[in-house]
Coordinates of C-alpha atoms and ligand atoms in Angstrom, one line a residue:
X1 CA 42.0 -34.2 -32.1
X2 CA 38.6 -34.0 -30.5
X3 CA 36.7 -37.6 -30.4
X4 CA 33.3 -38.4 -29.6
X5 CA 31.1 -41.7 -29.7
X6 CA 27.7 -41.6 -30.5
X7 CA 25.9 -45.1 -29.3
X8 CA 22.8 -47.0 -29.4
X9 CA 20.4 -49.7 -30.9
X10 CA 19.8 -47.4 -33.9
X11 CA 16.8 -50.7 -34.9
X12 CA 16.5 -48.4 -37.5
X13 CA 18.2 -45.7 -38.0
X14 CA 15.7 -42.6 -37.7
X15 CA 15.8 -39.0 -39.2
X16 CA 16.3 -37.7 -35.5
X17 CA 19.4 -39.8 -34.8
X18 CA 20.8 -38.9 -38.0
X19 CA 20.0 -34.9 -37.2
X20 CA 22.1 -35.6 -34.1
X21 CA 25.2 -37.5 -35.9
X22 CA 25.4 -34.8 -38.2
X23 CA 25.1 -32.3 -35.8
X24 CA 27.8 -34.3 -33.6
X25 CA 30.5 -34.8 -36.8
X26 CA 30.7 -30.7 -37.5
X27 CA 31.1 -30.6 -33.7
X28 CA 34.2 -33.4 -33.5
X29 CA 36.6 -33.6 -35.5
X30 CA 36.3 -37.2 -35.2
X31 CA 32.8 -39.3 -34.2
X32 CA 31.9 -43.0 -34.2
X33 CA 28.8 -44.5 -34.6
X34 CA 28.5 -47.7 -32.0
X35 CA 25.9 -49.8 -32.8
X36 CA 24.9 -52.0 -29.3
X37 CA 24.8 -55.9 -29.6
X38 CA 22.2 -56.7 -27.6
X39 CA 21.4 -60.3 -26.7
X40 CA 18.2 -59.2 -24.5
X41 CA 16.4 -57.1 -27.1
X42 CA 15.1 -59.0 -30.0
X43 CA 15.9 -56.5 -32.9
X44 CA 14.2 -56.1 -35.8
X45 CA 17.8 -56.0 -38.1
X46 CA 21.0 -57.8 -36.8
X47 CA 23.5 -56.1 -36.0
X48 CA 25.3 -56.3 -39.2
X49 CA 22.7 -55.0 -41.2
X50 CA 22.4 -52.1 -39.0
X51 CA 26.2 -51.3 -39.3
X52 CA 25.4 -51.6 -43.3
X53 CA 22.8 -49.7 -43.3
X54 CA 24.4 -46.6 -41.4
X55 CA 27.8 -46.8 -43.3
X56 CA 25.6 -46.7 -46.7
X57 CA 23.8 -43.9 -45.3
X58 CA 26.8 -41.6 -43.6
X59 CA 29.1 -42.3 -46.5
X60 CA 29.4 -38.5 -47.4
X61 CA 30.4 -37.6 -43.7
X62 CA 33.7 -38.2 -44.1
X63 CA 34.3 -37.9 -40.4
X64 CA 32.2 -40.5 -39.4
X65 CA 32.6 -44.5 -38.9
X66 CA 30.5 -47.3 -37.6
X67 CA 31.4 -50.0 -35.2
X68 CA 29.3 -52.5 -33.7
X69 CA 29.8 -53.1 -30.3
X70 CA 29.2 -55.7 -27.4
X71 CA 29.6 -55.4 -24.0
X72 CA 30.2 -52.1 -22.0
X73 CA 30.4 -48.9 -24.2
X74 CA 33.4 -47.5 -21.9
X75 CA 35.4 -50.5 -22.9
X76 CA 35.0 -49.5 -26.8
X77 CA 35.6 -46.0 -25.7
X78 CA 39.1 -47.0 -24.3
X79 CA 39.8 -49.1 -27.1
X80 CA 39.1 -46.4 -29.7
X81 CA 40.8 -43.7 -27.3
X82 CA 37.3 -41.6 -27.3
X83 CA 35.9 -39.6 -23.7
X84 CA 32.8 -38.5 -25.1
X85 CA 29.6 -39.8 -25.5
X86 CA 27.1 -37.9 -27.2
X87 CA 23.0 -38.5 -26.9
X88 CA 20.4 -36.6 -28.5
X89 CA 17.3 -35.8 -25.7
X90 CA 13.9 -35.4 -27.0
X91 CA 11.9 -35.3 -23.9
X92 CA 11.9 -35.2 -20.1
X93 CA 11.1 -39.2 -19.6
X94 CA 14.2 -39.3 -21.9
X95 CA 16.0 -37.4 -19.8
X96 CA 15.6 -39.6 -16.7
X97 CA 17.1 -42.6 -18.5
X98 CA 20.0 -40.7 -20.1
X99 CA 20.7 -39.2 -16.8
X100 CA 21.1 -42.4 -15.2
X101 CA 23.5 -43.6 -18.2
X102 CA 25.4 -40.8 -18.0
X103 CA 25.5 -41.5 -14.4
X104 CA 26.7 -44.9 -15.2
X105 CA 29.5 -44.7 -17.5
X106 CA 30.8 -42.0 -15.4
X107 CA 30.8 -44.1 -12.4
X108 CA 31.9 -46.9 -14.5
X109 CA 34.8 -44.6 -15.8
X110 CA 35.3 -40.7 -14.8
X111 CA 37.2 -39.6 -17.6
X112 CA 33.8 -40.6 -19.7
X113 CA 31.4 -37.2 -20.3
X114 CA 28.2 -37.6 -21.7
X115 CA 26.9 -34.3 -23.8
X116 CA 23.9 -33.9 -25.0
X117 CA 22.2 -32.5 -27.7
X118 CA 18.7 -31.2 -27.9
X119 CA 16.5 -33.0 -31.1
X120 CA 14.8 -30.0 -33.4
X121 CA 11.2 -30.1 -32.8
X122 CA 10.6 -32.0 -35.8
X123 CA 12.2 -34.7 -34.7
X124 CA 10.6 -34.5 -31.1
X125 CA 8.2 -37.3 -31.2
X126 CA 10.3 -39.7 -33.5
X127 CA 11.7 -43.4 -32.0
X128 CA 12.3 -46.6 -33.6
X129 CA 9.6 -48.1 -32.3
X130 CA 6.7 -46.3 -33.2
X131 CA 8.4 -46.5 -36.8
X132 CA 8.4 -50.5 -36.5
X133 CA 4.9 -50.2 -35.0
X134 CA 3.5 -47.5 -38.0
X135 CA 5.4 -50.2 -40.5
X136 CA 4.1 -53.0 -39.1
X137 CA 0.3 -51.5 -38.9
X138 CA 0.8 -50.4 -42.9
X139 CA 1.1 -47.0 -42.2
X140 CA 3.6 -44.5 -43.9
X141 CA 7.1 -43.8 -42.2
X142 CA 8.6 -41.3 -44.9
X143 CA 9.8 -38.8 -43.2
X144 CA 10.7 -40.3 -40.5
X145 CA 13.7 -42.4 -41.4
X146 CA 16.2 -42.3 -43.9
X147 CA 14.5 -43.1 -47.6
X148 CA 17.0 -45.3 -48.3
X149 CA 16.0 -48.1 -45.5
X150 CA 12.3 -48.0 -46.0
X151 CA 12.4 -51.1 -48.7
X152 CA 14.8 -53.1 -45.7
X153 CA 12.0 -52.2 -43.2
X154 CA 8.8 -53.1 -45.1
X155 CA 10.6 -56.4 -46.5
X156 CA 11.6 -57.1 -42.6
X157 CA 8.1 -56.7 -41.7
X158 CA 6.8 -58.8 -44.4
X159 CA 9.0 -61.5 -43.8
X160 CA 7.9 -61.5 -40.1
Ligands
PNS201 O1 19.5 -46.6 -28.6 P1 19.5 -47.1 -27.2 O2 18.9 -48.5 -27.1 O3 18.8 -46.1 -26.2 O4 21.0 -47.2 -26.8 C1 21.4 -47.7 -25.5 C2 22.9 -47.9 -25.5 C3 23.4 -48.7 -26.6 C4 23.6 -46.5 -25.5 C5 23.2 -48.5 -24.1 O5 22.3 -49.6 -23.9 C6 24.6 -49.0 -23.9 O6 25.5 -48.2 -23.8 N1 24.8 -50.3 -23.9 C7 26.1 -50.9 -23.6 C8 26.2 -51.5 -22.3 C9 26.7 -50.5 -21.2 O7 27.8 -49.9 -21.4 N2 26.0 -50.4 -20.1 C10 26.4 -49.5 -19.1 C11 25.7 -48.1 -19.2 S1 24.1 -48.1 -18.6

């Protein structure tokens, strides 16, 4: 059986990661979703509420769970028997910090392969954080993330 993990901050969730986690499950037979704990970036949603919010929203990808994660990703991978990483690349700057944590977990681990997967041109110029920033500046983000968490991001940013 063919495992794969599919990490990051995910502070939200946004229609190009969930193109790629799709994308990833018909590829897998299996794929997890690690959501980082990350002391040094203050996130918008805690953890928790990120792992609640992806579970509610892959529910009908039967394939796919979510686990939150601390620490190194390689660990996680051991611990849930998993060699692949896979990363969705939208650009060339990107590229440059994928390639260096590909670089990473190999040298951290060389049975760990990063693969990537190229974002569809409409979701090129999609990221997290010019969703929190439109949000936050009262403009619309339909479209650009999952329907379902746009009432958890607007009451966020109102509560801020
Ligand atoms: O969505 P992001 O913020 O680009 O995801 C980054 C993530 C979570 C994939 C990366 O920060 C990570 O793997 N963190 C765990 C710590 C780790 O393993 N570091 C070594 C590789 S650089």
């Amino acid at each position: 059986m063919k495992k794969a993990i599919c990490p990051g901050s995910f502070d939200p969730i946004t229609n190009g990661h969930l193109d790629i986690i799709e994308r990833a499950s018909r590829v897998f037979d299996e794929l997890i979703v690690g959501v980082v704990v990350n002391p040094e970036k203050k996130c918008l949603f805690s953890v928790d509420e990120r792992v609640e919010q992806i579970k509610n929203i892959v529910k009908n990808l039967t394939n796919v769970k979510v686990k939150k994660f601390s620490g190194l990703l390689v660990h996680l991978m051991n611990e849930e028997n998993v060699t692949v990483i896979v990363k969705g690349l939208r650009s060339v700057s990107d590229f440059e910090y994928e390639f260096q944590m590909a670089s990473m977990n190999n040298k951290l681990d060389p049975s760990k392969e990063t693969i990537f997967m190229m974002a569809k041109a409409e979701y090129c110029y999609i990221s997290s954080s010019s969703v929190k920033q439109v949000a936050m500046l009262g403009g619309v983000i339909n479209g650009l993330v999952p329907e379902e968490i746009i009432p958890d991001i607007i009451k966020k940013i109102n509560l801020k």
